[in-house]
Each structure stands twice: as C-alpha cells, then as structure tokens.
Coordinates of N, CA, C and O in Angstrom, one line a residue:
M282 N 0.8 -1.2 0.0 CA 0.0 0.0 0.0 C 0.9 1.3 0.0 O 0.6 2.2 -0.7
A283 N 1.9 1.2 0.8 CA 2.8 2.4 0.9 C 3.5 2.6 -0.4 O 3.8 3.7 -0.9
R284 N 3.8 1.5 -1.1 CA 4.5 1.6 -2.4 C 3.6 2.3 -3.5 O 4.0 3.1 -4.3
K285 N 2.3 1.9 -3.4 CA 1.3 2.5 -4.3 C 1.1 4.0 -4.0 O 1.1 4.8 -5.0
A286 N 1.1 4.4 -2.8 CA 0.9 5.8 -2.4 C 2.2 6.6 -2.9 O 2.1 7.7 -3.3
L287 N 3.4 6.0 -2.7 CA 4.6 6.6 -3.1 C 4.6 6.8 -4.6 O 5.0 7.9 -5.1
K288 N 4.1 5.9 -5.4 CA 4.0 6.0 -6.9 C 3.1 7.1 -7.3 O 3.3 7.9 -8.2
I289 N 2.0 7.2 -6.6 CA 1.0 8.3 -6.8 C 1.6 9.7 -6.5 O 1.4 10.6 -7.3
I290 N 2.3 9.8 -5.4 CA 2.8 11.1 -5.0 C 3.9 11.4 -6.0 O 4.0 12.6 -6.5
L291 N 4.8 10.5 -6.4 CA 5.9 10.8 -7.4 C 5.3 11.1 -8.7 O 5.8 12.0 -9.4
G292 N 4.3 10.4 -9.1 CA 3.6 10.7 -10.4 C 3.0 12.1 -10.4 O 3.1 12.9 -11.4
T293 N 2.3 12.5 -9.3 CA 1.7 13.8 -9.2 C 2.8 14.9 -9.2 O 2.7 15.9 -9.9
L294 N 3.9 14.7 -8.4 CA 5.0 15.6 -8.4 C 5.6 15.8 -9.9 O 5.9 16.9 -10.3
L295 N 5.8 14.7 -10.6 CA 6.3 14.7 -11.9 C 5.4 15.5 -12.8 O 5.9 16.3 -13.6
A296 N 4.1 15.3 -12.7 CA 3.2 16.0 -13.5 C 3.2 17.5 -13.2 O 3.2 18.4 -14.1
V297 N 3.3 17.9 -12.0 CA 3.4 19.3 -11.6 C 4.7 20.0 -12.1 O 4.7 21.1 -12.7
V298 N 5.8 19.2 -12.0 CA 7.0 19.7 -12.5 C 7.0 19.9 -14.1 O 7.4 20.9 -14.6
L299 N 6.4 19.0 -14.8 CA 6.2 19.1 -16.2 C 5.4 20.3 -16.6 O 5.7 21.0 -17.5
V300 N 4.3 20.5 -15.9 CA 3.4 21.6 -16.2 C 4.1 22.9 -15.9 O 4.0 23.9 -16.7
A301 N 4.9 23.0 -14.8 CA 5.6 24.2 -14.5 C 6.7 24.5 -15.5 O 6.9 25.6 -16.0
V302 N 7.4 23.4 -16.0 CA 8.4 23.6 -17.0 C 7.7 24.1 -18.3 O 8.2 25.0 -19.0
F303 N 6.6 23.6 -18.6 CA 5.8 24.0 -19.8 C 5.5 25.5 -19.8 O 5.7 26.2 -20.7
Y304 N 4.9 25.9 -18.6 CA 4.5 27.3 -18.5 C 5.7 28.2 -18.5 O 5.7 29.3 -19.1
V305 N 6.8 27.8 -17.9 CA 8.0 28.7 -17.9 C 8.6 28.8 -19.3 O 8.9 29.9 -19.8
A306 N 8.5 27.7 -20.1 CA 9.0 27.7 -21.5 C 8.1 28.6 -22.3 O 8.6 29.4 -23.2
V307 N 6.8 28.6 -22.1 CA 5.9 29.4 -22.8 C 6.1 30.9 -22.5 O 6.2 31.7 -23.4
V308 N 6.3 31.2 -21.2 CA 6.5 32.6 -20.8 C 7.8 33.1 -21.3 O 7.9 34.2 -21.9
L309 N 8.9 32.3 -21.2 CA 10.2 32.8 -21.7 C 10.2 32.8 -23.2 O 10.9 33.6 -23.8
G310 N 9.5 31.9 -23.9 CA 9.6 31.8 -25.3 C 8.6 32.8 -26.0 O 8.7 33.0 -27.2
H311 N 7.7 33.4 -25.2 CA 6.8 34.3 -25.8 C 7.5 35.6 -26.2 O 8.0 36.3 -25.4
P312 N 7.4 35.9 -27.5 CA 8.1 37.2 -27.9 C 7.5 38.4 -27.3 O 6.3 38.6 -27.3
Q313 N 8.4 39.2 -26.8 CA 8.0 40.5 -26.2 C 7.8 41.5 -27.3 O 8.6 41.5 -28.2
E314 N 6.9 42.4 -27.1 CA 6.7 43.5 -28.1 C 7.9 44.4 -28.1 O 8.4 44.8 -27.1
N315 N 8.4 44.7 -29.3 CA 9.6 45.5 -29.5 C 9.2 46.9 -29.3 O 8.3 47.5 -30.0
P316 N 9.8 47.6 -28.3 CA 9.4 49.0 -28.0 C 9.8 50.0 -29.2 O 9.2 51.0 -29.3
E317 N 10.7 49.5 -30.0 CA 11.2 50.4 -31.1 C 10.5 50.0 -32.5 O 11.0 50.3 -33.5
K318 N 9.4 49.2 -32.4 CA 8.8 48.8 -33.6 C 8.4 49.9 -34.4 O 7.7 50.9 -34.0
V319 N 8.7 49.9 -35.7 CA 8.3 50.9 -36.6 C 6.9 50.8 -37.2 O 6.6 49.7 -37.6
V320 N 6.1 51.8 -37.0 CA 4.8 51.8 -37.6 C 4.8 52.4 -38.9 O 5.1 53.6 -39.0
V321 N 4.6 51.6 -40.0 CA 4.7 52.2 -41.3 C 3.3 52.7 -41.7 O 2.3 52.1 -41.6
S322 N 3.3 54.0 -42.2 CA 2.1 54.6 -42.6 C 1.5 53.9 -43.8 O 2.2 53.7 -44.8
Q323 N 0.3 53.5 -43.7 CA -0.4 52.8 -44.8 C -1.2 53.8 -45.7 O -1.7 53.4 -46.7
D324 N -1.2 55.1 -45.2 CA -2.0 56.1 -46.0 C -1.1 57.1 -46.6 O -1.6 58.2 -46.9
Q325 N 0.2 56.9 -46.7 CA 1.0 57.9 -47.4 C 0.5 58.0 -48.8 O 0.3 56.9 -49.5
P326 N 0.2 59.2 -49.3 CA -0.3 59.3 -50.7 C 0.7 58.9 -51.7 O 1.9 59.1 -51.6
V327 N 0.3 58.2 -52.8 CA 1.2 58.0 -53.9 C 1.3 59.3 -54.7 O 0.6 60.2 -54.5
L328 N 2.3 59.4 -55.5 CA 2.7 60.6 -56.2 C 2.1 60.6 -57.6 O 1.8 59.6 -58.2
T329 N 2.1 61.9 -58.1 CA 1.8 62.0 -59.6 C 3.2 62.0 -60.2 O 4.2 62.3 -59.6
A330 N 3.3 61.6 -61.5 CA 4.6 61.4 -62.1 C 5.3 62.7 -62.3 O 4.7 63.7 -62.5
S331 N 6.6 62.6 -62.1 CA 7.4 63.8 -62.3 C 8.7 63.3 -63.2 O 9.0 62.1 -63.2
P332 N 9.3 64.2 -63.9 CA 10.5 63.8 -64.7 C 11.6 63.2 -63.9 O 11.8 63.6 -62.8
A333 N 12.2 62.2 -64.5 CA 13.4 61.5 -63.9 C 14.5 62.5 -63.8 O 14.6 63.4 -64.7
Q334 N 15.4 62.4 -62.9 CA 16.6 63.3 -62.7 C 17.8 62.4 -62.6 O 17.7 61.3 -62.0
S335 N 18.9 62.9 -63.1 CA 20.1 62.2 -62.9 C 21.3 63.2 -62.7 O 21.1 64.4 -63.1
L336 N 22.3 62.7 -62.1 CA 23.5 63.6 -61.9 C 24.8 62.8 -61.8 O 24.7 61.6 -61.6
T337 N 25.8 63.5 -62.1 CA 27.1 62.8 -62.1 C 28.1 63.5 -61.1 O 29.2 63.1 -60.9
T338 N 27.7 64.7 -60.6 CA 28.5 65.4 -59.6 C 27.5 65.8 -58.4 O 26.3 65.8 -58.6
A339 N 28.1 66.2 -57.4 CA 27.4 66.6 -56.2 C 26.6 67.9 -56.4 O 25.7 68.3 -55.6
A340 N 26.9 68.6 -57.5 CA 26.2 69.9 -57.7 C 24.7 69.9 -57.8 O 24.0 70.8 -57.3
G341 N 24.2 68.8 -58.4 CA 22.7 68.7 -58.5 C 22.0 67.9 -57.3 O 20.8 67.8 -57.3
L342 N 22.8 67.5 -56.3 CA 22.3 66.7 -55.3 C 21.2 67.4 -54.4 O 20.2 66.8 -54.1
E343 N 21.5 68.6 -54.1 CA 20.6 69.4 -53.2 C 19.2 69.4 -53.9 O 18.2 69.2 -53.2
A344 N 19.1 69.8 -55.2 CA 17.8 69.9 -55.8 C 17.1 68.5 -55.9 O 15.9 68.4 -55.7
M345 N 17.9 67.4 -56.1 CA 17.3 66.1 -56.1 C 16.7 65.7 -54.7 O 15.6 65.2 -54.6
L346 N 17.5 66.1 -53.7 CA 17.0 65.8 -52.3 C 15.8 66.6 -51.9 O 14.9 66.2 -51.2
Q347 N 15.7 67.9 -52.5 CA 14.6 68.8 -52.2 C 13.3 68.2 -52.7 O 12.2 68.4 -52.1
V348 N 13.3 67.5 -53.8 CA 12.0 67.1 -54.4 C 11.7 65.6 -53.9 O 10.6 65.1 -54.3
F349 N 12.5 65.0 -53.1 CA 12.2 63.7 -52.6 C 11.2 64.0 -51.5 O 11.4 64.8 -50.6
P350 N 10.0 63.3 -51.5 CA 8.9 63.7 -50.5 C 9.2 63.4 -49.1 O 8.4 64.0 -48.2
V351 N 10.1 62.6 -48.7 CA 10.5 62.3 -47.3 C 12.0 62.4 -47.1 O 12.7 62.5 -48.1
P352 N 12.5 62.4 -45.9 CA 13.9 62.4 -45.7 C 14.6 61.2 -46.5 O 14.1 60.1 -46.6
A353 N 15.7 61.6 -47.2 CA 16.4 60.6 -48.0 C 17.8 60.3 -47.4 O 18.4 61.1 -46.7
L354 N 18.3 59.1 -47.7 CA 19.6 58.7 -47.1 C 20.7 59.2 -48.1 O 20.6 59.0 -49.3
Y355 N 21.7 59.8 -47.5 CA 22.8 60.3 -48.3 C 24.1 60.4 -47.5 O 24.0 60.3 -46.2
A356 N 25.2 60.7 -48.1 CA 26.5 60.8 -47.3 C 26.6 62.1 -46.5 O 26.2 63.2 -47.0
V357 N 27.1 62.0 -45.3 CA 27.4 63.2 -44.5 C 28.4 64.1 -45.2 O 29.4 63.6 -45.8
E358 N 28.2 65.4 -45.2 CA 29.1 66.3 -45.8 C 30.4 66.2 -45.0 O 30.5 66.2 -43.8
G359 N 31.5 66.1 -45.8 CA 32.9 66.0 -45.3 C 33.3 64.6 -45.0 O 34.4 64.3 -44.5
S360 N 32.4 63.6 -45.3 CA 32.8 62.2 -45.1 C 33.7 61.8 -46.2 O 34.0 62.5 -47.2
E361 N 34.2 60.5 -46.1 CA 35.1 60.0 -47.1 C 34.4 59.4 -48.3 O 35.0 58.9 -49.2
L362 N 33.1 59.6 -48.4 CA 32.3 59.0 -49.5 C 32.2 60.1 -50.6 O 31.9 61.3 -50.4
T363 N 32.5 59.7 -51.8 CA 32.5 60.6 -53.0 C 31.3 60.2 -53.9 O 31.3 59.1 -54.4
L364 N 30.5 61.1 -54.2 CA 29.3 60.9 -55.0 C 29.8 60.7 -56.5 O 30.6 61.5 -57.0
T365 N 29.4 59.6 -57.1 CA 29.9 59.3 -58.5 C 28.7 59.4 -59.5 O 28.9 59.7 -60.6
A366 N 27.5 59.1 -59.0 CA 26.3 59.2 -59.9 C 25.1 59.2 -59.0 O 25.1 58.7 -57.9
G367 N 24.0 59.6 -59.6 CA 22.7 59.5 -58.9 C 21.5 59.6 -59.8 O 21.7 60.2 -60.9
M368 N 20.4 59.1 -59.4 CA 19.2 59.3 -60.2 C 18.0 59.2 -59.3 O 18.0 58.6 -58.2
S369 N 16.9 59.9 -59.7 CA 15.7 59.8 -59.0 C 14.6 59.6 -60.1 O 14.6 60.3 -61.1
Y370 N 13.7 58.6 -59.9 CA 12.7 58.3 -60.9 C 11.5 57.8 -60.2 O 11.5 57.4 -59.1
D371 N 10.3 57.8 -60.9 CA 9.1 57.4 -60.4 C 8.8 56.0 -61.1 O 9.1 55.8 -62.2
A372 N 8.1 55.1 -60.3 CA 7.7 53.8 -60.8 C 6.2 53.6 -60.5 O 5.8 54.1 -59.4
A373 N 5.5 53.1 -61.4 CA 4.1 52.8 -61.2 C 3.8 52.0 -59.9 O 4.5 51.0 -59.7
Y374 N 2.9 52.5 -59.1 CA 2.6 51.9 -57.8 C 1.2 52.2 -57.4 O 0.8 53.4 -57.4
E375 N 0.4 51.2 -57.1 CA -1.0 51.3 -56.7 C -1.7 52.2 -57.8 O -1.5 51.9 -59.0
D376 N -2.4 53.3 -57.4 CA -3.0 54.1 -58.4 C -2.2 55.4 -58.8 O -2.8 56.4 -59.3
G377 N -0.9 55.3 -58.5 CA -0.1 56.5 -58.8 C 1.3 56.1 -59.0 O 1.6 55.1 -59.7
F378 N 2.3 56.7 -58.3 CA 3.7 56.4 -58.5 C 4.4 56.4 -57.2 O 4.1 57.2 -56.3
A379 N 5.4 55.6 -57.1 CA 6.4 55.6 -56.0 C 7.7 56.3 -56.5 O 7.9 56.4 -57.7
R380 N 8.4 56.8 -55.6 CA 9.7 57.5 -56.0 C 10.9 56.8 -55.5 O 10.9 56.4 -54.3
I381 N 11.9 56.6 -56.3 CA 13.1 55.9 -55.9 C 14.3 56.8 -56.2 O 14.4 57.3 -57.3
M382 N 15.2 57.0 -55.2 CA 16.4 57.7 -55.4 C 17.5 56.8 -55.2 O 17.6 56.1 -54.2
L383 N 18.5 56.7 -56.2 CA 19.6 55.9 -56.1 C 20.9 56.7 -56.2 O 21.0 57.5 -57.2
L384 N 21.7 56.7 -55.2 CA 23.0 57.4 -55.2 C 24.1 56.4 -55.1 O 24.1 55.5 -54.3
N385 N 25.1 56.6 -56.0 CA 26.3 55.8 -56.0 C 27.5 56.6 -55.5 O 27.7 57.7 -55.9
Y386 N 28.3 55.9 -54.6 CA 29.4 56.5 -54.0 C 30.7 55.6 -54.2 O 30.5 54.4 -54.4
S387 N 31.8 56.2 -54.1 CA 33.1 55.5 -54.0 C 33.8 56.0 -52.7 O 33.6 57.1 -52.3
T388 N 34.6 55.1 -52.2 CA 35.4 55.5 -51.0 C 36.7 54.6 -51.0 O 36.7 53.6 -51.7
Q389 N 37.7 55.0 -50.2 CA 38.9 54.3 -50.0 C 38.9 53.6 -48.7 O 38.7 54.2 -47.7
L390 N 39.0 52.3 -48.7 CA 39.1 51.5 -47.5 C 40.3 50.6 -47.6 O 40.4 49.7 -48.5
N391 N 41.2 50.8 -46.6 CA 42.5 50.0 -46.6 C 43.2 50.0 -48.0 O 43.6 49.0 -48.5
G392 N 43.2 51.2 -48.6 CA 44.0 51.4 -49.8 C 43.3 50.9 -51.1 O 43.8 50.9 -52.2
Q393 N 42.0 50.4 -51.0 CA 41.3 49.9 -52.1 C 40.0 50.8 -52.3 O 39.4 51.3 -51.4
T394 N 39.7 51.0 -53.6 CA 38.5 51.8 -53.9 C 37.3 50.8 -53.8 O 37.3 49.8 -54.4
V395 N 36.3 51.3 -53.1 CA 35.1 50.5 -52.9 C 33.9 51.3 -53.4 O 33.8 52.5 -53.1
Q396 N 33.1 50.6 -54.2 CA 31.8 51.2 -54.7 C 30.6 50.8 -53.9 O 30.5 49.6 -53.5
L397 N 29.7 51.7 -53.6 CA 28.5 51.4 -52.9 C 27.4 52.2 -53.4 O 27.5 53.2 -54.0
S398 N 26.2 51.7 -53.1 CA 25.0 52.4 -53.5 C 24.0 52.6 -52.3 O 24.0 51.8 -51.4
V399 N 23.3 53.7 -52.4 CA 22.4 54.0 -51.3 C 21.0 54.3 -52.0 O 21.0 55.1 -53.0
Q400 N 20.0 53.6 -51.5 CA 18.7 53.8 -52.2 C 17.7 54.3 -51.1 O 17.6 53.8 -50.0
S401 N 16.8 55.3 -51.5 CA 15.7 55.7 -50.7 C 14.4 55.5 -51.5 O 14.4 55.8 -52.7
I402 N 13.4 55.0 -50.8 CA 12.2 54.6 -51.5 C 11.0 55.2 -50.8 O 10.9 55.1 -49.6
Y403 N 10.1 55.8 -51.5 CA 8.8 56.3 -51.0 C 7.7 55.8 -51.8 O 7.8 55.7 -53.0
P404 N 6.6 55.3 -51.2 CA 6.2 55.3 -49.8 C 6.9 54.2 -49.0 O 7.4 53.2 -49.6
A405 N 6.8 54.2 -47.7 CA 7.4 53.2 -46.9 C 6.8 51.8 -47.0 O 7.4 50.9 -46.6
R406 N 5.6 51.7 -47.6 CA 5.0 50.4 -47.7 C 5.4 49.7 -49.0 O 5.1 48.6 -49.3
A407 N 6.2 50.4 -49.9 CA 6.5 49.9 -51.2 C 7.7 49.0 -51.2 O 8.7 49.2 -51.8
L408 N 7.6 47.9 -50.4 CA 8.7 47.0 -50.3 C 9.1 46.3 -51.6 O 10.3 45.8 -51.7
E409 N 8.2 46.2 -52.5 CA 8.6 45.5 -53.8 C 9.7 46.2 -54.6 O 10.3 45.6 -55.5
F410 N 10.0 47.4 -54.2 CA 11.1 48.2 -54.9 C 12.5 48.0 -54.2 O 13.4 48.5 -54.7
V411 N 12.5 47.2 -53.2 CA 13.8 46.8 -52.6 C 14.4 45.8 -53.5 O 13.8 44.8 -53.9
P412 N 15.7 46.0 -53.9 CA 16.3 45.1 -54.9 C 16.3 43.7 -54.4 O 16.5 43.4 -53.2
K413 N 16.0 42.7 -55.3 CA 15.9 41.3 -54.9 C 17.2 40.6 -54.9 O 17.8 40.4 -53.9
G414 N 17.7 40.2 -56.1 CA 19.0 39.5 -56.1 C 18.9 38.2 -55.4 O 17.8 37.6 -55.2
D415 N 20.1 37.6 -55.1 CA 20.2 36.3 -54.4 C 20.5 36.5 -53.0 O 21.1 35.6 -52.4
Y416 N 20.0 37.6 -52.4 CA 20.3 37.8 -51.0 C 19.5 37.0 -50.1 O 18.4 36.6 -50.4
H417 N 20.2 36.6 -49.0 CA 19.5 35.9 -47.9 C 19.9 36.5 -46.5 O 20.9 37.2 -46.5
I418 N 19.1 36.4 -45.6 CA 19.3 37.0 -44.3 C 20.6 36.4 -43.7 O 20.8 35.2 -43.6
A419 N 21.5 37.3 -43.2 CA 22.7 36.9 -42.6 C 22.5 36.5 -41.2 O 21.6 37.0 -40.5
G420 N 23.4 35.7 -40.6 CA 23.4 35.4 -39.2 C 24.0 36.4 -38.3 O 24.2 36.2 -37.1
V421 N 24.2 37.6 -38.9 CA 24.8 38.7 -38.1 C 23.8 39.9 -38.1 O 23.1 40.1 -39.1
A422 N 23.7 40.6 -37.0 CA 22.8 41.7 -36.8 C 23.3 42.8 -37.8 O 24.4 43.0 -38.0
G423 N 22.3 43.5 -38.3 CA 22.6 44.6 -39.2 C 23.1 45.8 -38.4 O 22.8 46.1 -37.3
Q424 N 24.0 46.6 -39.1 CA 24.6 47.8 -38.5 C 23.4 48.8 -38.4 O 22.6 48.9 -39.2
P425 N 23.5 49.8 -37.4 CA 22.5 50.8 -37.4 C 22.8 51.7 -38.7 O 23.9 51.9 -39.1
L426 N 21.7 52.1 -39.3 CA 21.7 52.9 -40.6 C 21.0 54.2 -40.3 O 19.8 54.2 -40.3
A427 N 21.8 55.2 -40.2 CA 21.3 56.6 -39.9 C 20.3 56.5 -38.7 O 19.2 57.1 -38.7
G428 N 20.7 55.8 -37.7 CA 19.9 55.8 -36.5 C 18.8 54.7 -36.5 O 18.0 54.6 -35.5
M429 N 18.6 54.0 -37.6 CA 17.6 53.0 -37.8 C 18.2 51.6 -37.6 O 19.3 51.4 -38.1
Q430 N 17.4 50.7 -37.1 CA 17.9 49.3 -37.0 C 17.7 48.7 -38.4 O 16.7 48.8 -39.0
S431 N 18.8 48.1 -38.9 CA 18.7 47.5 -40.2 C 18.7 46.0 -40.2 O 19.1 45.4 -39.2
V432 N 18.3 45.4 -41.3 CA 18.4 44.0 -41.5 C 19.6 43.7 -42.5 O 19.7 44.4 -43.5
R433 N 20.4 42.8 -42.2 CA 21.6 42.5 -43.0 C 21.3 41.3 -43.9 O 20.9 40.2 -43.4
M434 N 21.6 41.4 -45.2 CA 21.4 40.4 -46.1 C 22.7 40.2 -46.8 O 23.5 41.2 -47.0
E435 N 23.0 39.0 -47.3 CA 24.3 38.7 -48.0 C 24.0 37.8 -49.2 O 23.0 37.1 -49.2
D436 N 24.8 37.9 -50.2 CA 24.7 37.1 -51.4 C 26.0 36.4 -51.8 O 26.1 35.8 -52.9
G437 N 27.0 36.4 -50.9 CA 28.3 35.8 -51.2 C 29.3 36.8 -51.7 O 30.5 36.7 -51.5
T438 N 28.9 37.8 -52.5 CA 29.8 38.8 -53.0 C 29.5 40.2 -52.4 O 30.3 41.2 -52.6
G439 N 28.3 40.4 -51.8 CA 28.0 41.7 -51.3 C 27.1 41.6 -50.1 O 26.6 40.6 -49.7
I440 N 27.0 42.8 -49.4 CA 26.2 42.9 -48.2 C 25.1 44.0 -48.5 O 25.4 45.0 -49.2
R441 N 23.9 43.7 -48.1 CA 22.8 44.7 -48.3 C 22.2 44.9 -46.9 O 21.8 44.0 -46.2
L442 N 22.2 46.2 -46.5 CA 21.5 46.6 -45.3 C 20.2 47.3 -45.7 O 20.3 48.2 -46.6
H443 N 19.1 47.0 -45.1 CA 17.9 47.8 -45.4 C 17.1 48.0 -44.1 O 17.1 47.2 -43.2
A444 N 16.6 49.2 -44.1 CA 15.8 49.7 -42.9 C 14.5 50.3 -43.4 O 14.5 51.0 -44.4
Q445 N 13.5 50.0 -42.6 CA 12.2 50.6 -42.9 C 11.8 51.6 -41.8 O 11.7 51.2 -40.7
A446 N 11.6 52.8 -42.2 CA 11.1 53.8 -41.2 C 9.7 54.1 -41.5 O 9.1 53.6 -42.4
A447 N 9.1 55.0 -40.7 CA 7.6 55.3 -40.8 C 7.4 55.9 -42.2 O 6.3 55.8 -42.8
E448 N 8.4 56.6 -42.7 CA 8.2 57.5 -44.0 C 8.8 56.9 -45.2 O 8.4 57.2 -46.3
G449 N 9.8 56.0 -45.0 CA 10.5 55.5 -46.2 C 11.3 54.2 -46.0 O 11.3 53.8 -44.9
I450 N 11.8 53.7 -47.0 CA 12.6 52.5 -47.0 C 14.0 52.9 -47.5 O 14.2 53.7 -48.4
Y451 N 15.1 52.4 -46.8 CA 16.4 52.8 -47.1 C 17.3 51.5 -47.2 O 17.2 50.6 -46.4
V452 N 18.1 51.5 -48.3 CA 18.9 50.3 -48.7 C 20.3 50.8 -48.9 O 20.6 51.7 -49.7
L453 N 21.3 50.1 -48.3 CA 22.7 50.3 -48.6 C 23.3 49.0 -49.1 O 23.1 47.9 -48.5
T454 N 23.9 49.1 -50.2 CA 24.5 47.9 -50.9 C 26.0 48.1 -51.0 O 26.5 49.1 -51.6
V455 N 26.8 47.2 -50.5 CA 28.3 47.3 -50.5 C 28.9 45.9 -50.8 O 28.2 44.9 -50.7
P456 N 30.1 45.9 -51.3 CA 30.8 44.6 -51.4 C 31.0 44.0 -50.0 O 30.8 44.7 -49.0
V457 N 31.5 42.8 -49.9 CA 31.8 42.2 -48.6 C 32.8 43.0 -47.9 O 33.9 43.3 -48.5
L458 N 32.6 43.5 -46.7 CA 33.5 44.3 -45.9 C 33.6 43.7 -44.5 O 32.7 42.9 -44.1
T459 N 34.7 44.1 -43.8 CA 34.8 43.7 -42.4 C 33.8 44.5 -41.6 O 33.2 45.5 -42.1
A460 N 33.6 44.1 -40.4 CA 32.6 44.8 -39.5 C 33.1 46.3 -39.3 O 32.2 47.1 -39.3
D461 N 34.4 46.5 -39.1 CA 34.9 47.8 -38.9 C 34.7 48.7 -40.2 O 34.3 49.9 -40.1
E462 N 35.0 48.1 -41.3 CA 34.8 48.9 -42.6 C 33.3 49.2 -42.8 O 33.0 50.3 -43.2
L463 N 32.5 48.2 -42.6 CA 31.0 48.5 -42.7 C 30.5 49.6 -41.8 O 29.7 50.4 -42.1
A464 N 31.0 49.5 -40.5 CA 30.7 50.6 -39.5 C 31.1 51.9 -40.0 O 30.4 52.9 -39.8
A465 N 32.3 52.0 -40.6 CA 32.8 53.3 -41.1 C 31.9 53.8 -42.2 O 31.6 55.0 -42.2
V466 N 31.4 53.0 -43.1 CA 30.5 53.4 -44.1 C 29.2 53.9 -43.5 O 28.7 54.9 -43.9
T467 N 28.6 53.1 -42.7 CA 27.3 53.4 -42.1 C 27.3 54.7 -41.3 O 26.4 55.5 -41.3
R468 N 28.5 55.0 -40.6 CA 28.6 56.2 -39.9 C 28.7 57.4 -40.8 O 28.5 58.6 -40.3
S469 N 28.9 57.2 -42.1 CA 29.1 58.3 -43.0 C 27.7 58.7 -43.7 O 27.7 59.5 -44.6
L470 N 26.6 58.0 -43.3 CA 25.3 58.2 -43.9 C 24.4 58.8 -42.9 O 24.4 58.6 -41.7
Q471 N 23.5 59.7 -43.5 CA 22.5 60.3 -42.7 C 21.2 60.5 -43.5 O 21.2 60.4 -44.7
L472 N 20.1 60.8 -42.8 CA 18.9 61.1 -43.4 C 18.8 62.6 -43.6 O 19.2 63.4 -42.7
Y473 N 18.4 63.1 -44.8 CA 18.3 64.5 -45.1 C 16.8 64.8 -45.1 O 16.0 64.2 -45.9
A474 N 16.5 65.8 -44.3 CA 15.1 66.3 -44.3 C 15.1 67.7 -45.0 O 15.8 68.6 -44.6
P475 N 14.4 67.8 -46.1 CA 14.4 69.1 -46.8 C 14.0 70.2 -45.9 O 13.1 70.1 -45.0
R476 N 14.7 71.4 -46.0 CA 14.4 72.5 -45.2 C 13.0 73.1 -45.6 O 12.7 73.2 -46.8
E477 N 12.3 73.5 -44.6 CA 11.0 74.1 -44.8 C 11.2 75.5 -45.4 O 12.0 76.3 -44.9
E478 N 10.4 75.9 -46.4 CA 10.4 77.3 -46.9 C 9.7 78.2 -45.9 O 8.6 77.8 -45.5
N479 N 10.2 79.3 -45.7 CA 9.5 80.3 -44.8 C 8.6 81.2 -45.6 O 8.8 81.5 -46.7

C-alpha cells in the first residue's frame, strides 16, 4: 500500500514539474513586443509622375534631395564618400507612383576603392522596390543605418542593409566588408530632411 501511495505522489510531483516547465517555457519563449517597432504609414499618398533626374556630380544633389517627398539617405558632408552618380525616378505603384532615389558613391578602405549604392524609396510600404537579387538573411545583426535598425542580407559577394522607417525604406549595398569597414561606411550616412520654406 505504501508503495502504491509513493508512486501516486511521485507521479503527481512529476506532472506538476512538467506543467511548471511547460509554463516557464511558454512565458520565456513568448516574444515580447519590441518598443522600437516601426509603424509604417499605410496612408502615405502615392505621387503623380514627375520627370526623372540624374546627376554625375554633387552639384545637383541638393535639388534632387529637395524634391524627394520624405527624408532621403545620403552621405554626411565632409565624409570619405564621394558621389559618383545619382538618379531619381518614379515607378508605377498602386493608383499613382512611388519615387526611388539611387545614389552611387566610392570610398577608399584599406587602400582599395570600394563602390557602394544608397537607395531611398517612397512610400514606406513599397517593399517591392527593394532590390531582390540572391540575397539571404545573414546570421549577423545589421549595423545601425542613420539611427535606424537595419536587416543584414548577403549574397556571397555583397552585403545589403535595409531599414524601414515610418516614412520611407532605405537600402545600402556594398561589397563584402569587415565589420569595422562597414561601420565606417554606415557612420558616413544620414537622413536628409528638406528645409521648410518660410
């Protein structure tokens, strides 16, 4: 009789322990809400078409940045990034147009010339305009990109960081770089908010 009672007590204790482990696993495994979660505006208006613009020197950059409807990603003035080309164009989206700005830069890293591109996309929900390629999510966290948390993608020959803010999508594409080199590049980028006219 004592043996049967001991089996019942041990069985009950085992069941309680298993239930407790299950609940601890559920609580610990339950994803917590990210306090920095970006809320993408779903009602940003699409644009009417405007002429495409292109440039090969920094002289026309200010005008191109002024007509981009939200802050655009570009190189900090005085950085080691040299603008080599740029373009801004509209693409059919929903019942209007999305705007895409692509800026190409070169820089010297460890004695080698490195080419990189910076893309800004409006509206922020237009994810289909993020370049596809053979990129896959890397096992390394993305570098901060102009104060935004980015996602790092790789394709074997290059790295792509992309970040989605409430107003736009931002993409940096570089060849494979070390962590320090990539950090130096990302520190050279900022968001440009057009000045309000008085």
